[in-house]
Short mmCIF file of C-alpha atoms and ligand atoms in Angstrom, two decimals:
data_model
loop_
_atom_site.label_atom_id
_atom_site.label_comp_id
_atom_site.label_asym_id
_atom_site.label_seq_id
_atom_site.Cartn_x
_atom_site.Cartn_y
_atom_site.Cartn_z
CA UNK A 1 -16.91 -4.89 -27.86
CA UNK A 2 -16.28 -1.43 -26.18
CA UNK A 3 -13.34 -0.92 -23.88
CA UNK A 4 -14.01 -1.33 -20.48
CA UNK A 5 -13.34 -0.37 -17.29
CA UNK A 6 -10.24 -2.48 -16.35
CA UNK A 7 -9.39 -2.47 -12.56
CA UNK A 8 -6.89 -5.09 -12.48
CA UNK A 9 -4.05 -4.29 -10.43
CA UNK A 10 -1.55 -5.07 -13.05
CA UNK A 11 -1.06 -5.43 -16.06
CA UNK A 12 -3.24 -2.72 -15.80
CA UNK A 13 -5.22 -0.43 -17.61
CA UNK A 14 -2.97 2.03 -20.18
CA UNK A 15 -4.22 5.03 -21.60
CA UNK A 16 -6.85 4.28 -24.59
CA UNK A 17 -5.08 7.45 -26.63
CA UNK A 18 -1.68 5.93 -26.49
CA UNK A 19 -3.17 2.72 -27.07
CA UNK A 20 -4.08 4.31 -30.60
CA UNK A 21 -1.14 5.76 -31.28
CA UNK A 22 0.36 2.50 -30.97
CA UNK A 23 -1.98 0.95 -33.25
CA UNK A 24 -1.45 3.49 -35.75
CA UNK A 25 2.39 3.37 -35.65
CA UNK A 26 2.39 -0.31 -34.94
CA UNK A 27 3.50 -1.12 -38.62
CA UNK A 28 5.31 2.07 -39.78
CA UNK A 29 6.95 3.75 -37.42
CA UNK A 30 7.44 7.53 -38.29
CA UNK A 31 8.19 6.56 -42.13
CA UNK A 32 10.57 3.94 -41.04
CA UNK A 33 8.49 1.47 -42.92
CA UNK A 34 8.62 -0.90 -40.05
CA UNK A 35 7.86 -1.11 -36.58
CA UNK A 36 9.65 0.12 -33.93
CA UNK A 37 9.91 -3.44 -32.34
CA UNK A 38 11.47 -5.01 -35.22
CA UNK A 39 14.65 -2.33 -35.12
CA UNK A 40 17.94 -2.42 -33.73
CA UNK A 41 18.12 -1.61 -30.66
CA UNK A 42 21.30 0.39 -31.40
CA UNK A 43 19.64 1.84 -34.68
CA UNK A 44 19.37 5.63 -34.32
CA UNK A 45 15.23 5.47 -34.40
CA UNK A 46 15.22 3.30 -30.92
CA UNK A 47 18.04 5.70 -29.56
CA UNK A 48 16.06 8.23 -30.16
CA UNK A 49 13.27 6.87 -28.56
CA UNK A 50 15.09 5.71 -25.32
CA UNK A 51 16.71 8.87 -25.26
CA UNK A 52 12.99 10.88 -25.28
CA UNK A 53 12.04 8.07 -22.66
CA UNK A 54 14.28 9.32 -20.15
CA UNK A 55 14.27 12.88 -21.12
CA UNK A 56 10.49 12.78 -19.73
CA UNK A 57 11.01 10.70 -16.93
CA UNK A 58 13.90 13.38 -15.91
CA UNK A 59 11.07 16.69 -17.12
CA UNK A 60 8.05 14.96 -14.92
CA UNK A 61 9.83 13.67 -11.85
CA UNK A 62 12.12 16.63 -11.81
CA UNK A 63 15.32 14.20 -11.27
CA UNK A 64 18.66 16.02 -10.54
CA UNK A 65 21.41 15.47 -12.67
CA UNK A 66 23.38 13.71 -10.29
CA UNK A 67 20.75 10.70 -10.97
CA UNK A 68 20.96 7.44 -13.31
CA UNK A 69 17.66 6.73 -15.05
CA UNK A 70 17.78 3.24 -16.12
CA UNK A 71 15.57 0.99 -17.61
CA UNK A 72 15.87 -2.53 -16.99
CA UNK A 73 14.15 -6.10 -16.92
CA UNK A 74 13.38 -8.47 -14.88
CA UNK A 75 10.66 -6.62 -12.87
CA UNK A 76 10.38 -5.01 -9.89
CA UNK A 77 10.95 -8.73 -7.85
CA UNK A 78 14.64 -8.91 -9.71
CA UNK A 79 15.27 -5.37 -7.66
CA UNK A 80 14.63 -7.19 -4.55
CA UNK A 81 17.81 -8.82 -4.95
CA UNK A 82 19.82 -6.48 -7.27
CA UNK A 83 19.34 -3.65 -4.20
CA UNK A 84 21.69 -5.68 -1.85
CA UNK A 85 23.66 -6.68 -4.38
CA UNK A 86 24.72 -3.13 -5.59
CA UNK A 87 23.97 -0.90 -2.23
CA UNK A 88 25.43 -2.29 0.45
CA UNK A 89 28.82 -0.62 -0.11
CA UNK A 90 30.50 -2.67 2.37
CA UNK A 91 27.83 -2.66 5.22
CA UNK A 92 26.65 -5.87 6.36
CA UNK A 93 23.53 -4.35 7.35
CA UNK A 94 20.51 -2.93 5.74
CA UNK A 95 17.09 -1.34 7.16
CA UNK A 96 13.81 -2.55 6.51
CA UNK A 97 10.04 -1.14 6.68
CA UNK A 98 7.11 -3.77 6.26
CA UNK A 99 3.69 -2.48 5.83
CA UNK A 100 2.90 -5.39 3.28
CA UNK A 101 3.08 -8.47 0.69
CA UNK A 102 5.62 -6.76 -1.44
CA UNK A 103 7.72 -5.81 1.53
CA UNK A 104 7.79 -8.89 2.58
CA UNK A 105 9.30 -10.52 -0.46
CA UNK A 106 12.08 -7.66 -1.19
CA UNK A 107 12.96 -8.70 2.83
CA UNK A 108 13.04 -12.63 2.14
CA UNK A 109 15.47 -12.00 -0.95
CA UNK A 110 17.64 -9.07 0.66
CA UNK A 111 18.14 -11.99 3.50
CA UNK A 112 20.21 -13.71 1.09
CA UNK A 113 22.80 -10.84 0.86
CA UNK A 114 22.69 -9.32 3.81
CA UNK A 115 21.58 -8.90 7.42
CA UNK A 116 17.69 -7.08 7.82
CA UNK A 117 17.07 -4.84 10.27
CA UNK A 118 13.42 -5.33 10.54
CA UNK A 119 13.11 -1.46 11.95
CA UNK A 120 9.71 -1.21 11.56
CA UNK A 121 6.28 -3.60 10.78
CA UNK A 122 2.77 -3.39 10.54
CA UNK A 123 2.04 -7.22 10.39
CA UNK A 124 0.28 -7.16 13.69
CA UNK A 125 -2.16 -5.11 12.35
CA UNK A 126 -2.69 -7.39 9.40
CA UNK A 127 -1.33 -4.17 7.24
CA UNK A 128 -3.57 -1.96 7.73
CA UNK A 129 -2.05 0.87 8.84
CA UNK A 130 1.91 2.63 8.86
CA UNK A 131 3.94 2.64 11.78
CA UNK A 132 4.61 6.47 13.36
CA UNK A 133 7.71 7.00 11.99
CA UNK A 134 8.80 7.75 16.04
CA UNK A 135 8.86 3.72 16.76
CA UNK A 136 11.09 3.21 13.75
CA UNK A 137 14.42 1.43 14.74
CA UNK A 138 17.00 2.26 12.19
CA UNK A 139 20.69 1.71 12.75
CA UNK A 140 22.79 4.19 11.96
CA UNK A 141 25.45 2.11 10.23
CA UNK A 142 22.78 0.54 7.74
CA UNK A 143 23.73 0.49 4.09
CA UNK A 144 20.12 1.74 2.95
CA UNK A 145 16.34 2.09 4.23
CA UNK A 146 13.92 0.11 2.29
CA UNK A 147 10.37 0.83 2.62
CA UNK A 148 7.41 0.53 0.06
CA UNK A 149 5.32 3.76 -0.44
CA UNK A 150 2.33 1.38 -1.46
CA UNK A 151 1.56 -1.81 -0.61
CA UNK A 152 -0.49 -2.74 -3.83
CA UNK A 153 -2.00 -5.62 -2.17
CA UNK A 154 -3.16 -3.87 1.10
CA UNK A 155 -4.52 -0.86 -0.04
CA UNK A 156 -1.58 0.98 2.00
CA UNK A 157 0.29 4.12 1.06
CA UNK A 158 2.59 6.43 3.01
CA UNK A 159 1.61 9.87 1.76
CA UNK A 160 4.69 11.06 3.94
CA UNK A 161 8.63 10.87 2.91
CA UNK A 162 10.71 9.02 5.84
CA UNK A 163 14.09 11.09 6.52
CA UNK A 164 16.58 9.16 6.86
CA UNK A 165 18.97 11.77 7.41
CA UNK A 166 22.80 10.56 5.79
CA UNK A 167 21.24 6.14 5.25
CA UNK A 168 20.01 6.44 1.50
CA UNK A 169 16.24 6.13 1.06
CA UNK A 170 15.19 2.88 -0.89
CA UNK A 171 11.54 2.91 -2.53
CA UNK A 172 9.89 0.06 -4.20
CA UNK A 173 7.51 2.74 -6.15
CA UNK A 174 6.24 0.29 -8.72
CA UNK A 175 2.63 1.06 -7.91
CA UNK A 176 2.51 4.51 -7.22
CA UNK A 177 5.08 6.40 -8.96
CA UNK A 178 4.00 9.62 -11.34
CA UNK A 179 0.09 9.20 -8.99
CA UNK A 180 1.88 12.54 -7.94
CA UNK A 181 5.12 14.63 -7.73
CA UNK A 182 8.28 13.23 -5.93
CA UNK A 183 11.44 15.05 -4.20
CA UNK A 184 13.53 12.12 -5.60
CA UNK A 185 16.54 14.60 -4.10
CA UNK A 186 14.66 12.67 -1.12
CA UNK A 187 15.90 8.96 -2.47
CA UNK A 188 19.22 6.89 -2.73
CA UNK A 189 17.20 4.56 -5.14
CA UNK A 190 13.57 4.75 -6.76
CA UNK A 191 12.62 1.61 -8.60
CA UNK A 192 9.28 0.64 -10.38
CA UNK A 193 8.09 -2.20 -12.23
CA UNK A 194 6.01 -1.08 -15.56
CA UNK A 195 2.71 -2.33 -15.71
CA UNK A 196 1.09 -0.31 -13.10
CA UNK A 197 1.30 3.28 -13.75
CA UNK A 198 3.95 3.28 -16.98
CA UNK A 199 3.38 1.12 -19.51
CA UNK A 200 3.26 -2.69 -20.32
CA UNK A 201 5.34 -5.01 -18.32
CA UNK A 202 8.93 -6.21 -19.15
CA UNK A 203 10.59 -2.86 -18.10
CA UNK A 204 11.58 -1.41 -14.94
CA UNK A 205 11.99 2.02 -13.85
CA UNK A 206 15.23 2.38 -11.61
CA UNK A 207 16.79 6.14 -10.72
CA UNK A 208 19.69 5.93 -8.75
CA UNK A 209 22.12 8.65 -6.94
CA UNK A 210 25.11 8.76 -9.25
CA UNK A 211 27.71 7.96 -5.70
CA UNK A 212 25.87 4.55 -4.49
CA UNK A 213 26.92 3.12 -7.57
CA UNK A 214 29.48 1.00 -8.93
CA UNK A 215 30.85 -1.00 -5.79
CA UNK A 216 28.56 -4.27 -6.41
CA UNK A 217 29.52 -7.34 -4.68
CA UNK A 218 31.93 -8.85 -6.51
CA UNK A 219 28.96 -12.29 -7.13
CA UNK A 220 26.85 -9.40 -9.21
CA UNK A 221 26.34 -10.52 -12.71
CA UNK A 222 26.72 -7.42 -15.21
CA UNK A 223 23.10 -7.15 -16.26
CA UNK A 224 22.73 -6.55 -12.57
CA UNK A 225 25.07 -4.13 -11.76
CA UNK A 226 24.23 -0.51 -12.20
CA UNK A 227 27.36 0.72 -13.19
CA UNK A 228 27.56 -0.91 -15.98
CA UNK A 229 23.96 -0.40 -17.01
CA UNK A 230 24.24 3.30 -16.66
CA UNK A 231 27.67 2.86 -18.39
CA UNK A 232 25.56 1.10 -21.47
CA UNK A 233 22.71 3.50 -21.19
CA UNK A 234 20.66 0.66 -19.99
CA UNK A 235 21.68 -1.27 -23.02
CA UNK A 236 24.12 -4.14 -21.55
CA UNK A 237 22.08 -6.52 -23.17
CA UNK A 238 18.74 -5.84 -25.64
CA UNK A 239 16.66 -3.83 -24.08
CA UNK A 240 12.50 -4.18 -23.95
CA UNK A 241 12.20 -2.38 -26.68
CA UNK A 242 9.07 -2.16 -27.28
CA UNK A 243 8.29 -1.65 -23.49
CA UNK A 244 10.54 0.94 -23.41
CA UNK A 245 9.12 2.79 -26.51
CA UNK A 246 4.95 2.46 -24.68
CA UNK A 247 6.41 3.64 -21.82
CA UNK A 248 7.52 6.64 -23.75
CA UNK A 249 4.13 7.03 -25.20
CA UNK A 250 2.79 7.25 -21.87
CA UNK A 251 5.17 9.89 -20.29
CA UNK A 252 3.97 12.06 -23.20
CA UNK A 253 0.76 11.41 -22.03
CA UNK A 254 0.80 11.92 -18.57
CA UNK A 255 2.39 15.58 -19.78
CA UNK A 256 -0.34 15.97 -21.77
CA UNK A 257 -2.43 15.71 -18.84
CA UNK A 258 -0.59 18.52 -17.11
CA UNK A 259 2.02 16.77 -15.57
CA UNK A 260 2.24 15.00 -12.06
CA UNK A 261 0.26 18.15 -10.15
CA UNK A 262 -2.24 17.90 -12.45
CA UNK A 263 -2.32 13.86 -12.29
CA UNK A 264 -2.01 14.38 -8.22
CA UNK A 265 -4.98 16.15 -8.19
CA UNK A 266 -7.40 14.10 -10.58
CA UNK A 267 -5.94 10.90 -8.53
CA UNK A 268 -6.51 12.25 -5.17
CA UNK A 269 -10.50 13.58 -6.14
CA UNK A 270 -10.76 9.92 -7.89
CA UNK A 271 -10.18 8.19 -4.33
CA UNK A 272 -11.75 10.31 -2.42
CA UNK A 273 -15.09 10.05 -3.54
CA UNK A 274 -14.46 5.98 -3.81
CA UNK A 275 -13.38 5.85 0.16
CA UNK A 276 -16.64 8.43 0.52
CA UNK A 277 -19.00 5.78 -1.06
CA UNK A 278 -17.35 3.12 0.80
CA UNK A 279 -17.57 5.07 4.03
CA UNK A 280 -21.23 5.75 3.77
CA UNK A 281 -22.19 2.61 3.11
CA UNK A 282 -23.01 0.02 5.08
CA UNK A 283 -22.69 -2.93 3.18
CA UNK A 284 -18.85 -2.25 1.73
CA UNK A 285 -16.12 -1.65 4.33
CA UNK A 286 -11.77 -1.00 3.91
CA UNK A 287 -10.05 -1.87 6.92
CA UNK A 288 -7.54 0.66 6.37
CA UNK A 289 -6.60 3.34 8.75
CA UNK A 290 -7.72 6.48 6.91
CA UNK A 291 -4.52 8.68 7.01
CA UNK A 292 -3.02 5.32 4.83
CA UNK A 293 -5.01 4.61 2.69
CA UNK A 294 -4.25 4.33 -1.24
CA UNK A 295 -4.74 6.24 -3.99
CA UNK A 296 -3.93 3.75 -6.63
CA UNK A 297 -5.34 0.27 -5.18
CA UNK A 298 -8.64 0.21 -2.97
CA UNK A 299 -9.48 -2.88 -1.61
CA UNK A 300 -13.20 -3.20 -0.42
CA UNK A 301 -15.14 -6.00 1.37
CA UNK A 302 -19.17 -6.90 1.35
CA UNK A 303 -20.76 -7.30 4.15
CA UNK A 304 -22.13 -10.47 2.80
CA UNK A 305 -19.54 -12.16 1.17
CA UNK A 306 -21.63 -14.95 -0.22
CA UNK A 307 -22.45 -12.18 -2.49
CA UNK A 308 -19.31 -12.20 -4.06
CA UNK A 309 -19.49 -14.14 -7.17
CA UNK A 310 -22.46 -12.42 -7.77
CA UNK A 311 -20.78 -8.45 -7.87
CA UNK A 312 -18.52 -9.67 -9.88
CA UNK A 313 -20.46 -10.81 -12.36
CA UNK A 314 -22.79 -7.95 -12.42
CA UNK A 315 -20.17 -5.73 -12.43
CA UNK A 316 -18.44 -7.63 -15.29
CA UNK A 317 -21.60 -7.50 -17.46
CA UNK A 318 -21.29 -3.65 -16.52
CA UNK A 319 -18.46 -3.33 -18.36
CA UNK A 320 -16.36 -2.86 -15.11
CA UNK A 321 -13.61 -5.65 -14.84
CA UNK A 322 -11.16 -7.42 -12.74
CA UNK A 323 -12.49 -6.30 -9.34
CA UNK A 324 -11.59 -9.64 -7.37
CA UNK A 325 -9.46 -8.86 -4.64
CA UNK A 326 -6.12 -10.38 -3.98
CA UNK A 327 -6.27 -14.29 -3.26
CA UNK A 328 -4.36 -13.23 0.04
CA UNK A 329 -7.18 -11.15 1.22
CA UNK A 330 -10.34 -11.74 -0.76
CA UNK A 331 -13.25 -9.42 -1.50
CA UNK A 332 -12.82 -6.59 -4.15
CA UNK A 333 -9.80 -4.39 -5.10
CA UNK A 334 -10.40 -1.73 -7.43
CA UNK A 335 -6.91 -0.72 -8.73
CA UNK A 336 -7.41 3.36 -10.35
CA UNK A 337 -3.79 4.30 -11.12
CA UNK A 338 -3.18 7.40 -13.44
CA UNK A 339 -5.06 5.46 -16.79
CA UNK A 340 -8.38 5.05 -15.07
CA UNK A 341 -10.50 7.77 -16.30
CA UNK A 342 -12.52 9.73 -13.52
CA UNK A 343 -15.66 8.07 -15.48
CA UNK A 344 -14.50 4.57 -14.45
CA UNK A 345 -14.43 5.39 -10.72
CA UNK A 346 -18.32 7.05 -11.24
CA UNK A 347 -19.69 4.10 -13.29
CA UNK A 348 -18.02 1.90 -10.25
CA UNK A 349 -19.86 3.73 -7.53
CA UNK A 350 -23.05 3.46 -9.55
CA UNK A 351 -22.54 0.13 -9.65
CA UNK A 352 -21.85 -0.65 -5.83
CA UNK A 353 -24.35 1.69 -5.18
CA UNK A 354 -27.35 0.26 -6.94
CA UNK A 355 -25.91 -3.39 -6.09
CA UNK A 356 -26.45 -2.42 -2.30
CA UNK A 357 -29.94 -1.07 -2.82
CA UNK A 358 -31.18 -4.38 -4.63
CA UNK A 359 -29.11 -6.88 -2.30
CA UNK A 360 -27.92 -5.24 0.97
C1 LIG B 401 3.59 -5.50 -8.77
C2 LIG B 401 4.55 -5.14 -7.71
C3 LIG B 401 5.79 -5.79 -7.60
C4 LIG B 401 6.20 -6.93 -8.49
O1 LIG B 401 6.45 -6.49 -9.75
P1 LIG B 401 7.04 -7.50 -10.85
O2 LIG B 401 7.29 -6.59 -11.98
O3 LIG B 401 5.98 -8.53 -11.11
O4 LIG B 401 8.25 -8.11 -10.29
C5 LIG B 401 6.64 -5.37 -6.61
N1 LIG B 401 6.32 -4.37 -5.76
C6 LIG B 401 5.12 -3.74 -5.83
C7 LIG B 401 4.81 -2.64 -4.87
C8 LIG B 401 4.20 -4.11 -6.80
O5 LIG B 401 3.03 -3.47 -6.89
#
């Protein structure tokens, strides 16, 4: 069977050359004579490998030294809760920006730690759009802003950086980050689950300003706290190693490419022309406001949705997979983070085009 096109929104797709390289050094790892899961995660081959991990992290995202790169478990849901837990400093308060599903959740579990300042939300508009950053309400005495740069559900991304002036920026990136340079000098936190646009899942990205850390509540359990994470080089416990070691894979990879400028501007072309063939169509419609719209996840609805079924399955056959939308929403979602070659995106509009000429 040849690959395919894989548009799930995660797990998603991971590049097919570090894929390979995987497979090749799946049972001996550089001469080791075994693989790189099976080794201590305090041997001096996984060291090395973490080490390289975060090296590239630091080289793409440009991340000032006064940052902890850390990479943890649990997912991207577990920061929902370890935020609070290590941010608020003291402050009963913290700031909140809801433009979608995954907002919503990190609100529901900050709840349990602290008071939400709900100081903006797009749920009106069923999340299709950002709120001007003028109606924002944020209180100057929050502990942290929380806001998610893209609502992988939605379709909705803020291709704008909220200042927040002296209230650390919090950004639930899992979905978007390295789609495109960052001014993470910008951010009190940055945090990222792994199987969008890093690597498998099991690991998650967190960079963190060097002063918000180490004044956890007192309840925090030590695998939580980032102190002593950073302290243990993100090795408190075992790590995911072999997470950790793919995810190093694809750093390399996304340097190969030409780094996040070069990445920006093959993501930005790669959604563009999608939104163009959605645009001039008349049978497939987004119902997000164009100035927010996503480049990772593009959600997409039929004009006849009893057709459904029947895209899906065509498009499956096609060798282009895991369009169904979100159960939440319905309809299609094609999810094109940094792994999706340009070629996917072209076969797709093929695809939706020639489906509308025979059904429309
Ligand atoms: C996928 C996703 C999550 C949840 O990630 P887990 O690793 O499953 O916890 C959270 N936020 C966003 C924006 C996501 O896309």
């Amino acid at each position: 069977m040849p690959r395919v096109y894989n548009f799930s929104a995660g797990p998603a797709i991971l590049p097919e050359a570090v894929l390979k390289q995987a497979q090749e050094e799946l049972l001996d790892w550089h001469g080791a004579g075994a693989s790189i899961m099976e080794m201590s995660h305090r041997g001096k081959e996984f060291v090395s490998v973490a080490a390289e991990a975060e090296q590239d992290v630091r080289d793409l995202l440009g991340v000032p030294n006064n940052y902890k790169v850390l990479f943890l478990q649990g997912g991207a849901s577990t920061q929902f809760a370890t935020i609070p837990m290590n941010l608020l400093r003291g402050k009963a308060t913290a700031d909140y920006i809801l433009t979608g599903a995954w907002g919503k959740k990190a609100i529901s579990d900050a709840k349990k730690y602290c008071t939400v300042n709900l100081a903006a939300s797009s749920e009106e508009g069923k999340f299709t759009s950002i709120p001007s950053f003028d109606s924002w309400s944020l209180q100057k005495d929050s502990a942290y802003v929380h806001y998610t740069p893209n609502e992988t559900i939605g379709g909705v991304e803020f291709h704008w950086v909220p200042k927040t002036g002296d209230v650390p920026l919090v950004a639930d990136f899992s979905s978007t980050i390295f789609s495109r340079p960052l001014n993470v000098s910008r951010f009190g936190l940055i945090y990222a689950g792994a199987q969008k646009n890093i690597g498998p899942a099991g690991v998650t990205l967190v960079i963190v300003r060097d002063d918000l850390i180490g004044h956890a509540l007192p309840i925090t359990p030590s695998v939580f706290d980032y102190a002593k994470q950073a302290e243990a080089d993100s090795m408190l416990n075992t790590p995911p190693t072999f997470g950790v070691y793919l995810a190093g894979l694809v750093f390399k990879w996304v340097k190969a490419q030409g780094g996040l400028e070069a990445m920006a501007t093959i993501n930005e072309r790669k959604a563009k022309k999608l939104y163009a063939a959605i645009d001039g169509s008349n049978f497939y419609s987004n119902p997000v406001e164009k100035a927010s719209r996503s480049w990772m996840n593009v959600p997409f609805i039929l004009a006849k949705p009893e057709l459904d079924k029947e895209f899906l399955s065509g498009a499956t056959s096609a060798g282009l997979t895991t369009l169904e939308g979100h159960r939440s929403v319905g309809g299609m979602r094609a999810s094109i983070y940094n792994a999706m070659p340009e070629a996917g995106v072209d076969a797709l509009i093929s695809y939706m085009v020639d489906f509308e000429k025979r059904k429309a």
